[in-house]
mmCIF file of C-alpha atoms in Angstrom:
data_model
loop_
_atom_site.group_PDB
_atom_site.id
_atom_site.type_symbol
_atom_site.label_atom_id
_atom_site.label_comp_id
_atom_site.label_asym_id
_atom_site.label_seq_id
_atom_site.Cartn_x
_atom_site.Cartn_y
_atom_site.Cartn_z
ATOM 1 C CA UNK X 535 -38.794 -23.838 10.061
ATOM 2 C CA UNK X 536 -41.168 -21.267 12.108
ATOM 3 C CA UNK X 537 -39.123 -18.649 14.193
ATOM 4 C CA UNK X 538 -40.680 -20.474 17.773
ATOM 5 C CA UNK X 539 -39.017 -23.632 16.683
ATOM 6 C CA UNK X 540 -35.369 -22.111 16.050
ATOM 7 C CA UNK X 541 -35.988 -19.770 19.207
ATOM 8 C CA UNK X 542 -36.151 -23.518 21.153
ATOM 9 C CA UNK X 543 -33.586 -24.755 19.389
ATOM 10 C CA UNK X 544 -30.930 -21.419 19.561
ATOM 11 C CA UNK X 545 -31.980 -19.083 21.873
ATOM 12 C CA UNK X 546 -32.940 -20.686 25.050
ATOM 13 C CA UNK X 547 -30.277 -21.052 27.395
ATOM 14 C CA UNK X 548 -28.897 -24.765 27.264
ATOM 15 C CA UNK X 549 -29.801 -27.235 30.135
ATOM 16 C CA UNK X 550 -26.460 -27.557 31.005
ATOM 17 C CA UNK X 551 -23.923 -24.737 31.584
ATOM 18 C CA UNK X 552 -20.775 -24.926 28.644
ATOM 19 C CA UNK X 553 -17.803 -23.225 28.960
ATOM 20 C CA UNK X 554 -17.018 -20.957 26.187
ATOM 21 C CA UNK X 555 -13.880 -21.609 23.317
ATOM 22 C CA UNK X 556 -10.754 -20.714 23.724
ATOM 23 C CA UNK X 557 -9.957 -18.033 20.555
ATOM 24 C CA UNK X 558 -8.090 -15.594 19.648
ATOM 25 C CA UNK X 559 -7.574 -12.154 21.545
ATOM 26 C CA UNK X 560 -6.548 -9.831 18.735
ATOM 27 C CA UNK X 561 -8.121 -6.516 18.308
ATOM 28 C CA UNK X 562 -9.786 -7.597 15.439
ATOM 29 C CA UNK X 563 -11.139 -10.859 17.215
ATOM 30 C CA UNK X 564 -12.258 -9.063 20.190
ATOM 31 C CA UNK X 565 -14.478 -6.555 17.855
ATOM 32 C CA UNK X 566 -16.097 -9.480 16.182
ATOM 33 C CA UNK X 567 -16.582 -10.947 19.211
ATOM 34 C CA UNK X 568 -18.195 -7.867 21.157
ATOM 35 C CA UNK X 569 -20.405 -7.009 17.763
ATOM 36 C CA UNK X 570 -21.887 -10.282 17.136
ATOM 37 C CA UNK X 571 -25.063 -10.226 18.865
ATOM 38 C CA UNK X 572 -25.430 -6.830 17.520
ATOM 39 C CA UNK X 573 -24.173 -7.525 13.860
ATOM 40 C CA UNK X 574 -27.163 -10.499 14.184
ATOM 41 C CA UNK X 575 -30.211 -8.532 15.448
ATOM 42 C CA UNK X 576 -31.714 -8.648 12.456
ATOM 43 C CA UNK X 577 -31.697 -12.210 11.652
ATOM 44 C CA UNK X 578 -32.666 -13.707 15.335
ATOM 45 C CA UNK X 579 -34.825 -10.665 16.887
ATOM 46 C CA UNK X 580 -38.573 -11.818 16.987
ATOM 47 C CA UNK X 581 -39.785 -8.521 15.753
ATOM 48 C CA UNK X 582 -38.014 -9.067 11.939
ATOM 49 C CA UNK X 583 -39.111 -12.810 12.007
ATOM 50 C CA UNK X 584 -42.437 -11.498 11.956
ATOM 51 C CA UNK X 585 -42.123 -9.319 9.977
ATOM 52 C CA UNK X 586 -41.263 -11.886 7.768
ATOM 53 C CA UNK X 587 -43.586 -14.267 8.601
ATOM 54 C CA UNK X 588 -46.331 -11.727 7.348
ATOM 55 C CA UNK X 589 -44.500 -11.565 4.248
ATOM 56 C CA UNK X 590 -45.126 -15.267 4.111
ATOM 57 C CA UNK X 591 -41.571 -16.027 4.989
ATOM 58 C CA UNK X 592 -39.666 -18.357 7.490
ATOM 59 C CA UNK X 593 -36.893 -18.291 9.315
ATOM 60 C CA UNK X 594 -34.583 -19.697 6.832
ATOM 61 C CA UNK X 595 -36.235 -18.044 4.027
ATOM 62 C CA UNK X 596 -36.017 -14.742 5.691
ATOM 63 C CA UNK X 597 -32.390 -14.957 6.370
ATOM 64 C CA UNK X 598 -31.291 -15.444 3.411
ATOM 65 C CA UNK X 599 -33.409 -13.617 1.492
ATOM 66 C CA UNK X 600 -32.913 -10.908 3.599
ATOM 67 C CA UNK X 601 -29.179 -10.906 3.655
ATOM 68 C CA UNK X 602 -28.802 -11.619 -0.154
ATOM 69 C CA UNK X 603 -30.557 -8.543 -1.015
ATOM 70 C CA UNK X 604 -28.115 -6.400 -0.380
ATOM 71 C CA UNK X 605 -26.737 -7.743 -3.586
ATOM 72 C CA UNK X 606 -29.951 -6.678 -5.514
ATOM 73 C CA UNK X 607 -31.632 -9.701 -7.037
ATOM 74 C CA UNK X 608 -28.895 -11.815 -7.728
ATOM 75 C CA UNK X 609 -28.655 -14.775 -9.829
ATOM 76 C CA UNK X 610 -28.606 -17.780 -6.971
ATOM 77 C CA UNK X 611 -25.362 -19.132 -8.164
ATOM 78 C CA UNK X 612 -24.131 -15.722 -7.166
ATOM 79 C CA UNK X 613 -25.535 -16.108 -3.856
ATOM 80 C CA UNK X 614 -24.018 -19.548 -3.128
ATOM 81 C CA UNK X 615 -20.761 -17.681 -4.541
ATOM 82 C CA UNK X 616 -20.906 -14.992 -1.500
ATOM 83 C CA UNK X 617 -22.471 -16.904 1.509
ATOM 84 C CA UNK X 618 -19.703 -19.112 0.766
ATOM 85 C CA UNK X 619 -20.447 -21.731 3.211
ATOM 86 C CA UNK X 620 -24.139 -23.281 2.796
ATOM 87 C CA UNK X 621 -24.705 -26.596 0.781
ATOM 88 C CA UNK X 622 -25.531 -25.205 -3.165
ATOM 89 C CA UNK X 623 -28.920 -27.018 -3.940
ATOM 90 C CA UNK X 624 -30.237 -26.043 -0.392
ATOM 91 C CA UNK X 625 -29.097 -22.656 -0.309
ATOM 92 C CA UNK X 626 -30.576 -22.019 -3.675
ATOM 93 C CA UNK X 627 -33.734 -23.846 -3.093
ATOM 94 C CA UNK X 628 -34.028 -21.191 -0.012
ATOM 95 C CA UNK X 629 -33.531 -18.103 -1.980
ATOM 96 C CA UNK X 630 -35.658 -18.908 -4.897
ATOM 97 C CA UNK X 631 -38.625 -19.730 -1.835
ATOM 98 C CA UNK X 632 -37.666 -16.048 -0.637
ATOM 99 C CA UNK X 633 -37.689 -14.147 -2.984
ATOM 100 C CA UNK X 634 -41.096 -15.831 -4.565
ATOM 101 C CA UNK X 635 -42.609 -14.665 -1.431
ATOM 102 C CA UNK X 636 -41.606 -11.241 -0.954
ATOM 103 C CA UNK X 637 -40.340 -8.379 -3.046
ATOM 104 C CA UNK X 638 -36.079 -6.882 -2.340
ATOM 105 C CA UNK X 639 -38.057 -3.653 -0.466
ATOM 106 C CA UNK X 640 -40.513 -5.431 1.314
ATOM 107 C CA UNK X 641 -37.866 -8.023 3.134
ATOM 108 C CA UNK X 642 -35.222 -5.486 3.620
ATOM 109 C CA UNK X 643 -37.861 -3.062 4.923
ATOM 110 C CA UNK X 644 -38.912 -5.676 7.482
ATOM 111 C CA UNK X 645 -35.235 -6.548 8.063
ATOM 112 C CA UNK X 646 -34.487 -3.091 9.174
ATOM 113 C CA UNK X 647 -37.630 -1.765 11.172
ATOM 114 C CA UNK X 648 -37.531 -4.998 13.229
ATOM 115 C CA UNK X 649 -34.413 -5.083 14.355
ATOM 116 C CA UNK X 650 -34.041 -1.061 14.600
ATOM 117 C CA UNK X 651 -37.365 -1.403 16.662
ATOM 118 C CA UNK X 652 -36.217 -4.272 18.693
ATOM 119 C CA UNK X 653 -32.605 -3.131 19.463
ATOM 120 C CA UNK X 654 -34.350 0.535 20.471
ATOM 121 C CA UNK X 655 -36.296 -0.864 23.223
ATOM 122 C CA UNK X 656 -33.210 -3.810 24.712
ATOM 123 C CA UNK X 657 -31.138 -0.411 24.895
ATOM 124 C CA UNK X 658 -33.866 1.982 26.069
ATOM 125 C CA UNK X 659 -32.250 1.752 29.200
ATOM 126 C CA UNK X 660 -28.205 2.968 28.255
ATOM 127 C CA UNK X 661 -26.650 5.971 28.043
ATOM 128 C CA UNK X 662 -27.733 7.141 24.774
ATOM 129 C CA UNK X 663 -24.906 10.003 24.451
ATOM 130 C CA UNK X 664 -22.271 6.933 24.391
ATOM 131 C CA UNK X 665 -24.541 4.758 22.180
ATOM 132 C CA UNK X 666 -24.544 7.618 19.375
ATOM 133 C CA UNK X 667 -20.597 8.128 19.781
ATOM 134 C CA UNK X 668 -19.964 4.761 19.772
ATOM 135 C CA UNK X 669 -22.291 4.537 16.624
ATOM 136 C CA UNK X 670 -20.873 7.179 14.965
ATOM 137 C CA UNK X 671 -16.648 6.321 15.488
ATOM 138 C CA UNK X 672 -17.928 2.733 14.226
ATOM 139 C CA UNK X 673 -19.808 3.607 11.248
ATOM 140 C CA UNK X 674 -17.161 6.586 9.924
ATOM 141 C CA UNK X 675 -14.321 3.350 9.929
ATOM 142 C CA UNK X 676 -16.366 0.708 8.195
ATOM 143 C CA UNK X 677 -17.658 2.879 5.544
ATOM 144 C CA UNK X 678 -14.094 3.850 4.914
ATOM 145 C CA UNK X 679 -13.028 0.423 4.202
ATOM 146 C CA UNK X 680 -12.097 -0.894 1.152
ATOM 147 C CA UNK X 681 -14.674 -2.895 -0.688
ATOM 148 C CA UNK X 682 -12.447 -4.792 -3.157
ATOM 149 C CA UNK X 683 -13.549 -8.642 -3.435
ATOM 150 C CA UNK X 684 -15.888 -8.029 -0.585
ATOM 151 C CA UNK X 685 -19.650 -8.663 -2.148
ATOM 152 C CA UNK X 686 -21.650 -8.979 1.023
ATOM 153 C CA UNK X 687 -19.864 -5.619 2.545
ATOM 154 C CA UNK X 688 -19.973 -3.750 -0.444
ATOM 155 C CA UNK X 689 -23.567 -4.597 -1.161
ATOM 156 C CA UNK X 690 -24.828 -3.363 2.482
ATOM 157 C CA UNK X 691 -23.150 -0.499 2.585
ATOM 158 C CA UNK X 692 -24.571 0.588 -0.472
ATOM 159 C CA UNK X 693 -28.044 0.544 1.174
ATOM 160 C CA UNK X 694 -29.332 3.701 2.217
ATOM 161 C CA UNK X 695 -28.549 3.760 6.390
ATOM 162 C CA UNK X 696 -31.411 3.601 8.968
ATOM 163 C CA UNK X 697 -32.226 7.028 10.620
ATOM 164 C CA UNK X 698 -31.081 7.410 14.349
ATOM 165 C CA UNK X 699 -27.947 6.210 16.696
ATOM 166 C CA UNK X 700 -29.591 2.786 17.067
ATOM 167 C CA UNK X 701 -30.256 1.978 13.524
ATOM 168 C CA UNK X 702 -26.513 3.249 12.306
ATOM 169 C CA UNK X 703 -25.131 1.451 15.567
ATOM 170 C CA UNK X 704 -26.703 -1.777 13.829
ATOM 171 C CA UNK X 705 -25.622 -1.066 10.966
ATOM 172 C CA UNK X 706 -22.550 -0.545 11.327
ATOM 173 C CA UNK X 707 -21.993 -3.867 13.274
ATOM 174 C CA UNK X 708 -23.351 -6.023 10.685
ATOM 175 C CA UNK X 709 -20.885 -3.645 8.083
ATOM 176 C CA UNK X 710 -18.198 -5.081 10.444
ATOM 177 C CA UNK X 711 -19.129 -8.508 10.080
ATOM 178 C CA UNK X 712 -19.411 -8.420 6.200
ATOM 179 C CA UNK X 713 -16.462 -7.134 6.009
ATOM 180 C CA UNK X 714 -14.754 -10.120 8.531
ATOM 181 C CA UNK X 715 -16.759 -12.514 6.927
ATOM 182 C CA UNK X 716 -15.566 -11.868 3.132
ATOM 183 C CA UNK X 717 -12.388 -11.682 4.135
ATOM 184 C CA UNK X 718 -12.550 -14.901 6.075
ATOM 185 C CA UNK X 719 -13.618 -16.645 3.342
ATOM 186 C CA UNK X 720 -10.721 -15.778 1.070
ATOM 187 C CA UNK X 721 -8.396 -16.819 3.822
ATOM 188 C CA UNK X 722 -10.146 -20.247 3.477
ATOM 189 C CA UNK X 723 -10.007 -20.509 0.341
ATOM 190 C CA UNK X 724 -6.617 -19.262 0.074
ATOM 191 C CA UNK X 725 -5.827 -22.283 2.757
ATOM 192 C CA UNK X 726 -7.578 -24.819 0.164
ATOM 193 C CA UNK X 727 -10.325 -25.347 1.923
ATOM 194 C CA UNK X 728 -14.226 -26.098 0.171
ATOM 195 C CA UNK X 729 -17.275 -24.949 2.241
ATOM 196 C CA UNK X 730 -17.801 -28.366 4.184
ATOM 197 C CA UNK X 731 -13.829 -28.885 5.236
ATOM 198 C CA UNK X 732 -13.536 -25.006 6.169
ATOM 199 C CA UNK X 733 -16.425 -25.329 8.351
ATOM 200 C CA UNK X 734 -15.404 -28.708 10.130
ATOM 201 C CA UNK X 735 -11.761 -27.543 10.547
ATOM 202 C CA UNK X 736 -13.346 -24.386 12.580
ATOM 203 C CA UNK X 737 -15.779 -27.199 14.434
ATOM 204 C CA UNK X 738 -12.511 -29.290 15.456
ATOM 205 C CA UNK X 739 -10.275 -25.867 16.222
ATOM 206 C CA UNK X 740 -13.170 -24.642 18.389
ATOM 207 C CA UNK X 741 -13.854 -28.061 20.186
ATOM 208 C CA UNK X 742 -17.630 -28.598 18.884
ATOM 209 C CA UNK X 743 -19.028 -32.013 18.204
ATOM 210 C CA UNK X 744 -18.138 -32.842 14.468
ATOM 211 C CA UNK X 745 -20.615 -32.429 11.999
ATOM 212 C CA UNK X 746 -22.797 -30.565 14.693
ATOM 213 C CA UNK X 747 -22.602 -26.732 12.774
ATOM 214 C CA UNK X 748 -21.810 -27.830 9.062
ATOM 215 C CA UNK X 749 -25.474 -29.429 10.014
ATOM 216 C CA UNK X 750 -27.334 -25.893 10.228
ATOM 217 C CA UNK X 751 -25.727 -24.905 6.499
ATOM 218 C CA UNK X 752 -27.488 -27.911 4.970
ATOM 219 C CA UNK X 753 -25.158 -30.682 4.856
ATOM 220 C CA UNK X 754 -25.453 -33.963 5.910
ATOM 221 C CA UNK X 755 -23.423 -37.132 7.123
ATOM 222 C CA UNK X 756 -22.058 -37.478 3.220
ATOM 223 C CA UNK X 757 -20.340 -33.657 3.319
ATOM 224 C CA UNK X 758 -18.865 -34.769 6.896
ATOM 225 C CA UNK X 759 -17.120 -37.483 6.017
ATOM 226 C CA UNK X 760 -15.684 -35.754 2.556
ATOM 227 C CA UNK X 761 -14.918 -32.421 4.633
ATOM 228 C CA UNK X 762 -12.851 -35.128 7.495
ATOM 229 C CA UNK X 763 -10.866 -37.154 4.733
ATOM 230 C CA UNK X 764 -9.582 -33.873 3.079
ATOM 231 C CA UNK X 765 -8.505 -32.747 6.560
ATOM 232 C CA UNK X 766 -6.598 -36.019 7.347
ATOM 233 C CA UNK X 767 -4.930 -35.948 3.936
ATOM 234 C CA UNK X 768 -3.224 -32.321 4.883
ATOM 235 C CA UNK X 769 -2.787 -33.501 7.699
ATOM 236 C CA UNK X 770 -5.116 -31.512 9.927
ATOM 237 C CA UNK X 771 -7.481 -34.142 11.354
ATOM 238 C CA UNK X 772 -6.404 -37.431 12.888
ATOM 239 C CA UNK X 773 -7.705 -41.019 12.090
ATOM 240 C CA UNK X 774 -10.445 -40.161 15.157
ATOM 241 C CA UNK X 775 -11.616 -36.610 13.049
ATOM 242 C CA UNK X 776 -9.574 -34.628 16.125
ATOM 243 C CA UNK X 777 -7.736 -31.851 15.313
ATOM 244 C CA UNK X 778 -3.788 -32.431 14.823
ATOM 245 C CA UNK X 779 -1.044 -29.997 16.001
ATOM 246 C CA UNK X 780 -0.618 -29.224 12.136
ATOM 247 C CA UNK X 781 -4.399 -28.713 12.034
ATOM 248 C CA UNK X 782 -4.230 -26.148 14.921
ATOM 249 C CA UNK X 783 -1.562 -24.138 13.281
ATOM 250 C CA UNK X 784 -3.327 -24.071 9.661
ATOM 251 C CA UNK X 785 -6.915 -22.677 11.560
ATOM 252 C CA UNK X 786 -4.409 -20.078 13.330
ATOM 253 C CA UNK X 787 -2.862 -18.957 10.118
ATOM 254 C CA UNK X 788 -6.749 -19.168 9.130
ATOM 255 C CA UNK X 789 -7.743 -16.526 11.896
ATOM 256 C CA UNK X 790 -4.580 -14.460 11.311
ATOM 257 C CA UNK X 791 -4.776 -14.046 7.799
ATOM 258 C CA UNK X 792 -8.495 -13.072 8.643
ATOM 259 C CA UNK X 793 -7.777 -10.498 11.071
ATOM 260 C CA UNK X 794 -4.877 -9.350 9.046
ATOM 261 C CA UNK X 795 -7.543 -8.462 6.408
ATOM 262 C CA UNK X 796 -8.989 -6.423 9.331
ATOM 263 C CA UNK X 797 -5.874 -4.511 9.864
ATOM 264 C CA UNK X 798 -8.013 -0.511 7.996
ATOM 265 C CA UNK X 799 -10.634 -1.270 10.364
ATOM 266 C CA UNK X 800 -8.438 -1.462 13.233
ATOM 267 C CA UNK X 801 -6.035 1.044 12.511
ATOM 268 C CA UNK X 802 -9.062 3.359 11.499
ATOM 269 C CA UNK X 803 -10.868 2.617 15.169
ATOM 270 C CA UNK X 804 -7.644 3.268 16.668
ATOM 271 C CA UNK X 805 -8.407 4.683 20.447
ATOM 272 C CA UNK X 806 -12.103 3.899 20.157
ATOM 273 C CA UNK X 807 -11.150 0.422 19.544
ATOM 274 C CA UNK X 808 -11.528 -0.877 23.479
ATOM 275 C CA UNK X 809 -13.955 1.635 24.087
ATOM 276 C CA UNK X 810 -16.543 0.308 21.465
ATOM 277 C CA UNK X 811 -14.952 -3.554 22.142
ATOM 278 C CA UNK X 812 -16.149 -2.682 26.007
ATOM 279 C CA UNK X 813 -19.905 -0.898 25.436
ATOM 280 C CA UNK X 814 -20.633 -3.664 22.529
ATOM 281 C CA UNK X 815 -19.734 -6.546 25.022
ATOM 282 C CA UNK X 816 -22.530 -5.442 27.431
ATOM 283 C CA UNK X 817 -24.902 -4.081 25.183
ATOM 284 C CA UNK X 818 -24.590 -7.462 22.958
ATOM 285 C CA UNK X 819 -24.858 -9.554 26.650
ATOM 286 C CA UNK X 820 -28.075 -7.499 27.032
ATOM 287 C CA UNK X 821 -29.416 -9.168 23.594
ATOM 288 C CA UNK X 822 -27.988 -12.739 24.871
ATOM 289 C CA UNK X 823 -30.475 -12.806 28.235
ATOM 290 C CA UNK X 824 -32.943 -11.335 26.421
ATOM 291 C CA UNK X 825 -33.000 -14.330 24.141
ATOM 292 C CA UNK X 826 -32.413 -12.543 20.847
ATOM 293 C CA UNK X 827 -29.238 -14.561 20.098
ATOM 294 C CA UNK X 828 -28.260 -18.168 20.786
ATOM 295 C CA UNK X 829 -27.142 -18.357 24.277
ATOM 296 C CA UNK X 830 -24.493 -21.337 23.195
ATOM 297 C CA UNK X 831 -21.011 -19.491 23.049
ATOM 298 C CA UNK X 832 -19.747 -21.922 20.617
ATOM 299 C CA UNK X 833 -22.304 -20.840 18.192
ATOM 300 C CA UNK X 834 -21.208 -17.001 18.906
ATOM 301 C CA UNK X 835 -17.625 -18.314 18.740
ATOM 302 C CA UNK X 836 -18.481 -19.969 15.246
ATOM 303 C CA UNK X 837 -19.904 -17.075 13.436
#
């Protein structure tokens, strides 16, 4: 899919106004949260995507070949292994495309310059004295983190960082979200979830149409139904595919276990913690109305 298509489909603001989710407010939460736009610049900004169109890459191709190679050149059942939540034979099928078209430098080069490039010129217009503090007390607690049964994190940090406040402040985000996102996945896991259920239980918990996100990681009506029959047998979904009381309080202990896993990064932050939660927040709404991330809160909710 070509990145005008997805830009219609994700970034555009919907027709009709939608009240954000209700989640979480825990430090940890509200970091994600303020960092996600950020964390994403280099998969939705239009100056990567074409980048990566020149490369002879798509959207899809571009995003995951682009975020896999910060493992290297991995096998593809090691990718499916550490994106964790995209249907096997697609997500493979999508990585072997990528990396036929493009070389491990060539897509991460065009992964960083476009969004260091596009980031520098949405923030041209901020205090750039805050930007490189913020940027700085961010980077020196992720990279401090433990990397232990985090693949994704580990592998990114180990790539050389971008030169100037902007590049490490993007850096740094997407660091942040690695390190979330591995650590959400073990708490899923952990919970006895598969890829399809996890990802419907978080559709239910966050009040999105069923089916409607599992959709955009490659799985159709078949993986919907499975993923809503092993949530009714714990106990989690009801006869309708609505989310129980039991199902609420197994995607809480979900989210808390997650954040728990958070607890370094937070305790490392420590004052800077609202200050960075506060300057991300409107720096990341800056990257919302400039329609370099979906404008749907859900889908920022989601992850």
């Amino acid at each position: 899919m070509d990145y005008d298509t997805i830009a219609s489909v994700f970034l555009d603001p919907p027709a009709a106004h939608h009240a954000g989710p209700e989640v979480p407010t825990t430090p940890a939460r509200r970091l994600r949260d303020a960092l996600e736009p950020l964390a994403t610049h280099g998969i939705w900004c239009r100056a990567t995507n074409e980048r990566y169109e020149a490369l002879g890459l798509n959207f899809m191709t571009g995003y995951v070949w682009g975020r896999a190679a910060a493992l290297g050149e991995p096998s593809p059942g090691v990718v499916v292994s550490s994106f964790g939540v995209f249907e096997p034979a697609f997500l493979t099928a999508t990585y072997q495309e990528g990396r036929a078209a493009a070389s491990r430098a060539d897509v991460l080069t065009a992964r960083a310059d476009g969004a260091v490039q596009s980031l520098t010129a949405l923030l041209a217009g901020e205090d750039h004295a805050v930007l490189g503090e913020i940027a700085t007390a961010l980077d020196r607690a992720i990279r401090a983190q433990d990397g232990a049964a985090r693949p994704l994190f580990s592998g990114l940090r180990d790539l050389p960082t971008p030169d100037g406040a902007v590049a490490r402040l993007w850096r740094a985000a997407e660091l942040v979200r690695e390190h979330r996102g591995d650590g959400h996945l073990a708490a899923c896991i952990s919970a006895g979830l598969d890829a399809p259920s996890m990802t419907v239980l978080t559709e239910a918990w966050l009040g999105m149409p069923p089916g409607s996100y599992l959709a955009t990681r490659g799985y159709g009506p078949e993986a919907l139904s499975h993923a809503e029959v092993k949530l009714q047998e714990h106990g989690w979904l009801d006869e309708e595919g609505l989310i129980t009381l039991r199902g609420f309080d197994a995607r809480n202990h979900i989210e808390a276990t997650t954040d728990a896993s958070e607890a370094g990064l937070v305790s490392a932050l420590g004052v800077w913690l609202d200050d960075i939660v506060h300057a991300a927040s409107a720096w990341s709404t800056l990257i919302v109305e400039a329609h370099a991330f979906p404008a749907d809160p859900f889908k920022r909710a989601a992850g």
